[in-house]
Amino acid sequence: MKNEVHPYTQWVDLASRQLGGQVLQSSDDFFAEMENLIKPEAPVFIDGKYTDRGKWMDGWESRRKREEGHDWAILRLGAAGNIVGFNVCTRFFAGNAPKQISIEACYSAETPNADTEWTMLIEQLDVQPDSDNFIDVGHGADSVWSHLRLNIFPDGGVARLRVYGKAVLNKDWLLPNEPVDLAAVNNGARPLMCSDMFFSSMNNLLMPGRGVNMGDGWETKRRRGGRETDWIIIALAAPGTLHKVCVDTAYFKGNFPHSFTLDALYMPSGEVHPDSAWQPVIERQLLSADSEHFYRNEVINTEQVFTHIRLSIYPDGGVSRLRVIGYPVSEE
């Protein structure tokens, strides 16, 4: 099974339930619950399945509006951050999709209320039924947002809302000299590129918690000649020094990598590639099945500040999670 390729492969879904995203309220979800908007799996259609309110649909669907106005849903992002684009997915909503949508955003430590000031990120525009509707963010892309309001005109159904971007590490929340997982998505890390992700997405590698099954990790196809290794390049949550690493092969039993290395570099411009001037952080280490592997004494170059890491696995296989504990440093 190959993963769907979309324009935001390098970015993370900030509304994901895995990060703690939540649909807080909606104007109406008579036909299908608002919580479906951020379900992690792709939407499905089940022919002949009905509820006492009508056809069962895998998304958020309001009733037909018979008065002026429009419907809306408010979401709390799992991680506050910068947003680069959306997918307003109307898959399987063919005759009942909205005609148009708009998206507003705010940053708030509290749940939005009637006094909340919203900023329009996506002006009202047409969306296609039964489709992925990818929308780039222009205005407001450099700002940090915590909540969204999806407006649909005038009513209808949206299967999923994906919010692609980068979490921003809130350094004000950290204690003095507190170590941080600099490879965690919810702190602001993100995968930039990898050699292969045939079976499962590179984004999974940096998600919170342990993997829930073999599909919840980064897994490459079986290597048949050619290069001897697969690799993934990750932008750290912040520049920092690296001191402790965990490589977790949870659920990978017959397909874990034989071994791995970890390298890093300092490149604040972000212009990295597989053949950049990488420096070793952990020399080649053996891995085992379905286990957490911890490294502290093996970590070298601990005084150096890095912005990116490269995990190389030999020759191929699956890794569930990668944790890189270190100390963020000021870029000033």
mmCIF file of C-alpha atoms in Angstrom:
data_model
loop_
_atom_site.group_PDB
_atom_site.id
_atom_site.type_symbol
_atom_site.label_atom_id
_atom_site.label_comp_id
_atom_site.label_asym_id
_atom_site.label_seq_id
_atom_site.Cartn_x
_atom_site.Cartn_y
_atom_site.Cartn_z
ATOM 1 C CA MET A 1 0.000 0.000 0.000
ATOM 2 C CA LYS A 2 1.453 3.353 -1.026
ATOM 3 C CA ASN A 3 0.651 6.490 0.924
ATOM 4 C CA GLU A 4 -1.209 9.308 -0.759
ATOM 5 C CA VAL A 5 1.184 12.038 -1.891
ATOM 6 C CA HIS A 6 -0.041 15.562 -1.222
ATOM 7 C CA PRO A 7 1.536 19.028 -1.475
ATOM 8 C CA TYR A 8 2.287 19.234 2.242
ATOM 9 C CA THR A 9 4.362 16.078 2.759
ATOM 10 C CA GLN A 10 7.017 17.920 4.792
ATOM 11 C CA TRP A 11 4.474 19.401 7.172
ATOM 12 C CA VAL A 12 2.503 18.015 10.102
ATOM 13 C CA ASP A 13 -1.265 18.002 10.661
ATOM 14 C CA LEU A 14 -1.529 20.345 13.647
ATOM 15 C CA ALA A 15 -5.187 19.403 14.178
ATOM 16 C CA SER A 16 -4.376 15.718 14.539
ATOM 17 C CA ARG A 17 -5.884 13.840 17.459
ATOM 18 C CA GLN A 18 -2.441 12.303 17.998
ATOM 19 C CA LEU A 19 -1.226 15.778 18.966
ATOM 20 C CA GLY A 20 -4.308 16.473 21.073
ATOM 21 C CA GLY A 21 -6.456 18.288 18.504
ATOM 22 C CA GLN A 22 -10.122 18.673 19.386
ATOM 23 C CA VAL A 23 -13.321 19.921 17.739
ATOM 24 C CA LEU A 24 -14.829 22.107 20.457
ATOM 25 C CA GLN A 25 -18.199 23.119 19.064
ATOM 26 C CA SER A 26 -20.231 23.607 15.909
ATOM 27 C CA SER A 27 -23.364 25.413 14.838
ATOM 28 C CA ASP A 28 -24.992 22.130 13.785
ATOM 29 C CA ASP A 29 -23.941 18.504 13.329
ATOM 30 C CA PHE A 30 -27.329 16.882 12.868
ATOM 31 C CA PHE A 31 -26.347 14.282 10.276
ATOM 32 C CA ALA A 32 -22.713 13.542 11.202
ATOM 33 C CA GLU A 33 -20.691 14.448 14.279
ATOM 34 C CA MET A 34 -18.243 17.332 14.260
ATOM 35 C CA GLU A 35 -15.559 15.144 15.915
ATOM 36 C CA ASN A 36 -15.183 13.219 12.652
ATOM 37 C CA LEU A 37 -13.435 16.226 11.103
ATOM 38 C CA ILE A 38 -10.075 15.286 12.638
ATOM 39 C CA LYS A 39 -10.221 11.488 12.637
ATOM 40 C CA PRO A 40 -6.729 10.288 11.666
ATOM 41 C CA GLU A 41 -7.833 7.680 9.149
ATOM 42 C CA ALA A 42 -9.035 8.469 5.645
ATOM 43 C CA PRO A 43 -12.830 8.834 5.271
ATOM 44 C CA VAL A 44 -14.852 5.835 4.135
ATOM 45 C CA PHE A 45 -18.269 5.302 2.592
ATOM 46 C CA ILE A 46 -20.490 2.378 3.649
ATOM 47 C CA ASP A 47 -23.271 1.748 1.172
ATOM 48 C CA GLY A 48 -26.637 1.111 2.793
ATOM 49 C CA LYS A 49 -25.621 2.242 6.286
ATOM 50 C CA TYR A 50 -28.174 4.597 7.855
ATOM 51 C CA THR A 51 -28.902 6.072 11.272
ATOM 52 C CA ASP A 52 -32.262 7.311 12.564
ATOM 53 C CA ARG A 53 -31.269 10.746 11.237
ATOM 54 C CA GLY A 54 -30.359 9.676 7.726
ATOM 55 C CA LYS A 55 -27.431 8.297 5.735
ATOM 56 C CA TRP A 56 -24.357 7.564 7.856
ATOM 57 C CA MET A 57 -21.475 9.740 6.691
ATOM 58 C CA ASP A 58 -17.858 9.736 7.788
ATOM 59 C CA GLY A 59 -17.396 13.457 8.373
ATOM 60 C CA TRP A 60 -19.123 16.514 9.794
ATOM 61 C CA GLU A 61 -22.520 17.226 8.200
ATOM 62 C CA SER A 62 -25.108 19.837 9.118
ATOM 63 C CA ARG A 63 -28.776 19.782 8.189
ATOM 64 C CA ARG A 64 -30.126 21.714 5.182
ATOM 65 C CA LYS A 65 -30.303 25.366 6.145
ATOM 66 C CA ARG A 66 -33.726 26.990 5.624
ATOM 67 C CA GLU A 67 -32.793 30.469 6.819
ATOM 68 C CA GLU A 68 -30.036 33.017 6.277
ATOM 69 C CA GLY A 69 -26.544 32.335 7.567
ATOM 70 C CA HIS A 70 -23.975 29.562 7.431
ATOM 71 C CA ASP A 71 -22.610 26.735 9.566
ATOM 72 C CA TRP A 72 -19.285 26.625 11.381
ATOM 73 C CA ALA A 73 -17.054 24.463 13.566
ATOM 74 C CA ILE A 74 -14.352 25.579 16.030
ATOM 75 C CA LEU A 75 -11.205 23.493 16.524
ATOM 76 C CA ARG A 76 -8.399 23.601 19.044
ATOM 77 C CA LEU A 77 -5.118 22.641 17.424
ATOM 78 C CA GLY A 78 -3.161 19.881 19.101
ATOM 79 C CA ALA A 79 -0.086 22.091 18.914
ATOM 80 C CA ALA A 80 -0.053 25.833 18.389
ATOM 81 C CA GLY A 81 2.065 26.821 15.421
ATOM 82 C CA ASN A 82 2.501 28.226 11.933
ATOM 83 C CA ILE A 83 0.057 27.054 9.257
ATOM 84 C CA VAL A 84 1.113 26.695 5.630
ATOM 85 C CA GLY A 85 -1.953 25.048 4.123
ATOM 86 C CA PHE A 86 -5.163 23.064 4.496
ATOM 87 C CA ASN A 87 -6.962 20.137 2.987
ATOM 88 C CA VAL A 88 -10.715 20.677 3.212
ATOM 89 C CA CYS A 89 -11.572 17.130 2.209
ATOM 90 C CA THR A 90 -15.142 16.571 0.972
ATOM 91 C CA ARG A 91 -14.576 12.925 0.034
ATOM 92 C CA PHE A 92 -17.906 11.071 -0.447
ATOM 93 C CA PHE A 93 -19.873 14.289 0.058
ATOM 94 C CA ALA A 94 -20.962 14.488 -3.579
ATOM 95 C CA GLY A 95 -24.457 15.999 -3.472
ATOM 96 C CA ASN A 96 -24.178 17.448 0.002
ATOM 97 C CA ALA A 97 -20.841 19.285 0.108
ATOM 98 C CA PRO A 98 -20.717 23.015 0.930
ATOM 99 C CA LYS A 99 -20.555 25.386 -2.007
ATOM 100 C CA GLN A 100 -17.904 27.529 -0.314
ATOM 101 C CA ILE A 101 -15.734 27.662 2.818
ATOM 102 C CA SER A 102 -13.659 30.172 4.748
ATOM 103 C CA ILE A 103 -11.208 29.665 7.620
ATOM 104 C CA GLU A 104 -10.434 31.982 10.531
ATOM 105 C CA ALA A 105 -7.772 31.641 13.233
ATOM 106 C CA CYS A 106 -6.841 33.019 16.626
ATOM 107 C CA TYR A 107 -4.256 32.512 19.349
ATOM 108 C CA SER A 108 -5.776 32.073 22.778
ATOM 109 C CA ALA A 109 -4.864 30.316 26.016
ATOM 110 C CA GLU A 110 -8.586 29.962 26.698
ATOM 111 C CA THR A 111 -11.489 28.472 24.765
ATOM 112 C CA PRO A 112 -12.710 31.044 22.199
ATOM 113 C CA ASN A 113 -15.895 32.888 23.106
ATOM 114 C CA ALA A 114 -18.119 35.653 21.764
ATOM 115 C CA ASP A 115 -15.396 38.246 22.463
ATOM 116 C CA THR A 116 -12.625 36.390 20.623
ATOM 117 C CA GLU A 117 -11.026 38.313 17.770
ATOM 118 C CA TRP A 118 -10.600 36.088 14.719
ATOM 119 C CA THR A 119 -8.219 36.662 11.805
ATOM 120 C CA MET A 120 -9.326 35.563 8.349
ATOM 121 C CA LEU A 121 -6.752 33.155 6.889
ATOM 122 C CA ILE A 122 -8.765 31.854 3.924
ATOM 123 C CA GLU A 123 -11.317 34.178 2.379
ATOM 124 C CA GLN A 124 -14.580 32.662 1.185
ATOM 125 C CA LEU A 125 -13.910 30.423 -1.826
ATOM 126 C CA ASP A 126 -15.463 27.549 -3.766
ATOM 127 C CA VAL A 127 -14.660 23.922 -2.917
ATOM 128 C CA GLN A 128 -15.169 20.855 -5.050
ATOM 129 C CA PRO A 129 -17.456 18.026 -3.866
ATOM 130 C CA ASP A 130 -16.081 14.535 -3.247
ATOM 131 C CA SER A 131 -12.515 15.869 -3.482
ATOM 132 C CA ASP A 132 -9.365 16.882 -1.693
ATOM 133 C CA ASN A 133 -9.309 20.680 -1.652
ATOM 134 C CA PHE A 134 -5.738 21.811 -0.949
ATOM 135 C CA ILE A 135 -5.509 25.484 -0.032
ATOM 136 C CA ASP A 136 -2.293 27.457 0.567
ATOM 137 C CA VAL A 137 -2.098 30.031 3.341
ATOM 138 C CA GLY A 138 -0.733 33.422 2.368
ATOM 139 C CA HIS A 139 -1.618 36.072 4.938
ATOM 140 C CA GLY A 140 -0.849 34.936 8.485
ATOM 141 C CA ALA A 141 1.478 32.055 7.575
ATOM 142 C CA ASP A 142 4.224 33.386 9.892
ATOM 143 C CA SER A 143 1.927 33.876 12.876
ATOM 144 C CA VAL A 144 1.297 31.340 15.640
ATOM 145 C CA TRP A 145 -2.294 30.081 15.888
ATOM 146 C CA SER A 146 -4.005 27.862 18.471
ATOM 147 C CA HIS A 147 -7.652 27.679 17.267
ATOM 148 C CA LEU A 148 -9.509 27.660 13.944
ATOM 149 C CA ARG A 149 -13.053 28.321 12.845
ATOM 150 C CA LEU A 150 -14.120 26.518 9.676
ATOM 151 C CA ASN A 151 -17.101 28.208 8.030
ATOM 152 C CA ILE A 152 -19.170 26.381 5.406
ATOM 153 C CA PHE A 153 -21.602 28.165 3.089
ATOM 154 C CA PRO A 154 -24.418 27.645 3.508
ATOM 155 C CA ASP A 155 -24.414 24.108 4.960
ATOM 156 C CA GLY A 156 -23.407 20.551 4.088
ATOM 157 C CA GLY A 157 -20.659 18.074 4.865
ATOM 158 C CA VAL A 158 -16.868 18.043 5.160
ATOM 159 C CA ALA A 159 -15.150 14.694 5.661
ATOM 160 C CA ARG A 160 -11.820 15.853 7.105
ATOM 161 C CA LEU A 161 -9.955 19.064 7.838
ATOM 162 C CA ARG A 162 -6.177 18.716 7.718
ATOM 163 C CA VAL A 163 -4.138 21.651 9.012
ATOM 164 C CA TYR A 164 -0.578 21.461 7.721
ATOM 165 C CA GLY A 165 2.168 23.417 9.399
ATOM 166 C CA LYS A 166 4.844 23.484 12.080
ATOM 167 C CA ALA A 167 4.372 23.551 15.830
ATOM 168 C CA VAL A 168 6.270 26.302 17.636
ATOM 169 C CA LEU A 169 8.135 25.498 20.843
ATOM 170 C CA ASN A 170 6.861 27.692 23.675
ATOM 171 C CA LYS A 171 10.116 28.437 25.492
ATOM 172 C CA ASP A 172 8.248 30.492 28.099
ATOM 173 C CA TRP A 173 6.765 27.212 29.346
ATOM 174 C CA LEU A 174 10.192 25.656 29.965
ATOM 175 C CA LEU A 175 11.985 25.696 33.296
ATOM 176 C CA PRO A 176 15.593 26.975 33.376
ATOM 177 C CA ASN A 177 17.900 24.337 31.864
ATOM 178 C CA GLU A 178 15.016 21.946 31.241
ATOM 179 C CA PRO A 179 15.818 19.198 28.688
ATOM 180 C CA VAL A 180 13.457 18.951 25.722
ATOM 181 C CA ASP A 181 12.696 16.325 23.086
ATOM 182 C CA LEU A 182 14.021 18.298 20.129
ATOM 183 C CA ALA A 183 12.704 15.653 17.694
ATOM 184 C CA ALA A 184 9.084 15.841 18.867
ATOM 185 C CA VAL A 185 6.461 17.095 16.426
ATOM 186 C CA ASN A 186 4.525 18.834 19.189
ATOM 187 C CA ASN A 187 7.646 20.827 20.104
ATOM 188 C CA GLY A 188 8.179 21.956 16.518
ATOM 189 C CA ALA A 189 10.320 19.263 14.872
ATOM 190 C CA ARG A 190 9.323 18.043 11.434
ATOM 191 C CA PRO A 191 10.598 15.520 8.890
ATOM 192 C CA LEU A 192 11.944 17.130 5.731
ATOM 193 C CA MET A 193 12.702 14.199 3.459
ATOM 194 C CA CYS A 194 13.456 10.495 3.467
ATOM 195 C CA SER A 195 14.781 7.865 1.102
ATOM 196 C CA ASP A 196 11.551 5.860 1.182
ATOM 197 C CA MET A 197 8.260 5.593 3.096
ATOM 198 C CA PHE A 198 6.501 2.925 1.094
ATOM 199 C CA PHE A 199 4.583 1.336 3.984
ATOM 200 C CA SER A 200 4.060 4.214 6.425
ATOM 201 C CA SER A 201 4.678 7.937 6.689
ATOM 202 C CA MET A 202 7.852 9.535 7.983
ATOM 203 C CA ASN A 203 5.646 11.850 10.086
ATOM 204 C CA ASN A 204 4.810 8.942 12.418
ATOM 205 C CA LEU A 205 8.401 8.740 13.643
ATOM 206 C CA LEU A 206 8.091 11.987 15.621
ATOM 207 C CA MET A 207 4.582 11.617 17.021
ATOM 208 C CA PRO A 208 3.789 11.614 20.771
ATOM 209 C CA GLY A 209 3.521 8.372 22.732
ATOM 210 C CA ARG A 210 4.567 4.915 21.647
ATOM 211 C CA GLY A 211 3.278 3.466 18.391
ATOM 212 C CA VAL A 212 -0.001 1.567 18.604
ATOM 213 C CA ASN A 213 0.783 -0.990 15.874
ATOM 214 C CA MET A 214 3.210 -1.690 13.042
ATOM 215 C CA GLY A 215 1.469 0.854 10.822
ATOM 216 C CA ASP A 216 2.194 3.628 13.319
ATOM 217 C CA GLY A 217 5.847 4.181 12.483
ATOM 218 C CA TRP A 218 8.187 4.882 9.569
ATOM 219 C CA GLU A 219 8.717 1.794 7.413
ATOM 220 C CA THR A 220 10.579 1.461 4.138
ATOM 221 C CA LYS A 221 10.284 -1.215 1.443
ATOM 222 C CA ARG A 222 12.668 -4.162 1.343
ATOM 223 C CA ARG A 223 16.019 -3.134 -0.113
ATOM 224 C CA ARG A 224 16.903 -5.043 -3.303
ATOM 225 C CA GLY A 225 20.383 -3.895 -4.253
ATOM 226 C CA GLY A 226 21.541 -0.333 -4.770
ATOM 227 C CA ARG A 227 22.200 1.832 -1.709
ATOM 228 C CA GLU A 228 22.944 0.077 1.559
ATOM 229 C CA THR A 229 20.808 2.255 3.792
ATOM 230 C CA ASP A 230 17.568 4.175 4.160
ATOM 231 C CA TRP A 231 17.515 7.568 5.839
ATOM 232 C CA ILE A 232 15.309 10.364 7.120
ATOM 233 C CA ILE A 233 16.268 14.023 7.668
ATOM 234 C CA ILE A 234 14.556 15.955 10.467
ATOM 235 C CA ALA A 235 14.523 19.654 11.306
ATOM 236 C CA LEU A 236 14.841 19.934 15.082
ATOM 237 C CA ALA A 237 12.295 21.857 17.122
ATOM 238 C CA ALA A 238 14.987 24.437 17.911
ATOM 239 C CA PRO A 239 18.766 24.695 17.634
ATOM 240 C CA GLY A 240 20.234 22.790 20.535
ATOM 241 C CA THR A 241 22.778 20.429 22.006
ATOM 242 C CA LEU A 242 21.981 16.706 21.925
ATOM 243 C CA HIS A 243 22.509 14.430 24.951
ATOM 244 C CA LYS A 244 20.179 11.418 24.999
ATOM 245 C CA VAL A 245 18.451 9.353 22.280
ATOM 246 C CA CYS A 246 15.768 6.681 22.159
ATOM 247 C CA VAL A 247 15.168 4.546 19.048
ATOM 248 C CA ASP A 248 11.946 2.578 19.455
ATOM 249 C CA THR A 249 11.168 -0.414 17.210
ATOM 250 C CA ALA A 250 7.780 -1.151 18.853
ATOM 251 C CA TYR A 251 5.783 -3.760 16.853
ATOM 252 C CA PHE A 252 8.554 -4.159 14.286
ATOM 253 C CA LYS A 253 9.477 -7.799 14.884
ATOM 254 C CA GLY A 254 10.398 -9.372 11.542
ATOM 255 C CA ASN A 255 11.216 -6.112 9.833
ATOM 256 C CA PHE A 256 13.232 -3.944 12.255
ATOM 257 C CA PRO A 257 16.513 -2.508 10.903
ATOM 258 C CA HIS A 258 19.722 -4.389 11.590
ATOM 259 C CA SER A 259 21.423 -1.218 12.862
ATOM 260 C CA PHE A 260 21.409 2.569 12.693
ATOM 261 C CA THR A 261 23.533 5.700 12.889
ATOM 262 C CA LEU A 262 22.569 9.241 13.886
ATOM 263 C CA ASP A 263 24.254 12.317 12.410
ATOM 264 C CA ALA A 264 23.585 16.035 12.772
ATOM 265 C CA LEU A 265 24.542 19.429 11.382
ATOM 266 C CA TYR A 266 24.075 23.126 12.037
ATOM 267 C CA MET A 267 22.330 24.729 9.080
ATOM 268 C CA PRO A 268 20.005 27.567 10.175
ATOM 269 C CA SER A 269 19.220 28.355 6.529
ATOM 270 C CA GLY A 270 17.495 24.969 6.294
ATOM 271 C CA GLU A 271 19.241 24.084 3.034
ATOM 272 C CA VAL A 272 20.075 20.482 3.887
ATOM 273 C CA HIS A 273 20.361 17.362 1.748
ATOM 274 C CA PRO A 274 21.561 13.778 2.251
ATOM 275 C CA ASP A 275 25.142 14.650 1.260
ATOM 276 C CA SER A 276 25.523 17.694 3.518
ATOM 277 C CA ALA A 277 28.494 17.869 5.904
ATOM 278 C CA TRP A 278 26.917 15.684 8.590
ATOM 279 C CA GLN A 279 28.704 15.061 11.884
ATOM 280 C CA PRO A 280 28.306 11.856 13.894
ATOM 281 C CA VAL A 281 26.141 11.884 17.014
ATOM 282 C CA ILE A 282 25.830 8.106 17.508
ATOM 283 C CA GLU A 283 28.085 5.668 15.689
ATOM 284 C CA ARG A 284 26.577 2.509 14.225
ATOM 285 C CA GLN A 285 24.559 0.526 16.786
ATOM 286 C CA LEU A 286 22.690 -2.776 16.523
ATOM 287 C CA LEU A 287 18.901 -2.811 16.963
ATOM 288 C CA SER A 288 16.504 -5.491 18.174
ATOM 289 C CA ALA A 289 12.836 -6.293 17.624
ATOM 290 C CA ASP A 290 9.958 -4.516 19.349
ATOM 291 C CA SER A 291 12.118 -2.618 21.860
ATOM 292 C CA GLU A 292 13.104 0.805 23.111
ATOM 293 C CA HIS A 293 16.849 1.391 22.728
ATOM 294 C CA PHE A 294 18.345 4.141 24.921
ATOM 295 C CA TYR A 295 21.648 5.908 24.331
ATOM 296 C CA ARG A 296 23.452 8.448 26.500
ATOM 297 C CA ASN A 297 27.097 7.450 26.849
ATOM 298 C CA GLU A 298 27.181 6.691 23.111
ATOM 299 C CA VAL A 299 26.224 10.281 22.189
ATOM 300 C CA ILE A 300 29.199 12.345 20.956
ATOM 301 C CA ASN A 301 29.623 16.032 20.037
ATOM 302 C CA THR A 302 27.371 16.955 22.965
ATOM 303 C CA GLU A 303 28.764 20.498 23.203
ATOM 304 C CA GLN A 304 27.928 21.357 19.614
ATOM 305 C CA VAL A 305 24.714 23.095 18.572
ATOM 306 C CA PHE A 306 22.734 21.419 15.793
ATOM 307 C CA THR A 307 19.604 22.286 13.792
ATOM 308 C CA HIS A 308 19.033 19.044 11.855
ATOM 309 C CA ILE A 309 19.545 15.314 12.313
ATOM 310 C CA ARG A 310 19.760 12.373 9.917
ATOM 311 C CA LEU A 311 18.736 8.900 11.062
ATOM 312 C CA SER A 312 20.167 6.179 8.832
ATOM 313 C CA ILE A 313 18.912 2.591 9.087
ATOM 314 C CA TYR A 314 20.756 -0.442 7.690
ATOM 315 C CA PRO A 315 19.649 -1.815 5.324
ATOM 316 C CA ASP A 316 15.910 -1.034 5.582
ATOM 317 C CA GLY A 317 12.873 -1.702 7.785
ATOM 318 C CA GLY A 318 10.716 0.069 10.315
ATOM 319 C CA VAL A 319 11.239 2.366 13.307
ATOM 320 C CA SER A 320 8.288 3.372 15.444
ATOM 321 C CA ARG A 321 9.589 6.475 17.287
ATOM 322 C CA LEU A 322 12.730 8.585 17.609
ATOM 323 C CA ARG A 323 13.403 10.731 20.699
ATOM 324 C CA VAL A 324 16.321 13.162 20.844
ATOM 325 C CA ILE A 325 16.662 14.847 24.225
ATOM 326 C CA GLY A 326 18.722 18.009 24.438
ATOM 327 C CA TYR A 327 18.853 21.642 25.465
ATOM 328 C CA PRO A 328 17.505 24.358 23.151
ATOM 329 C CA VAL A 329 19.729 27.382 22.767
ATOM 330 C CA SER A 330 18.914 30.947 21.808
ATOM 331 C CA GLU A 331 19.504 31.863 18.161
ATOM 332 C CA GLU A 332 20.302 35.449 19.160
#
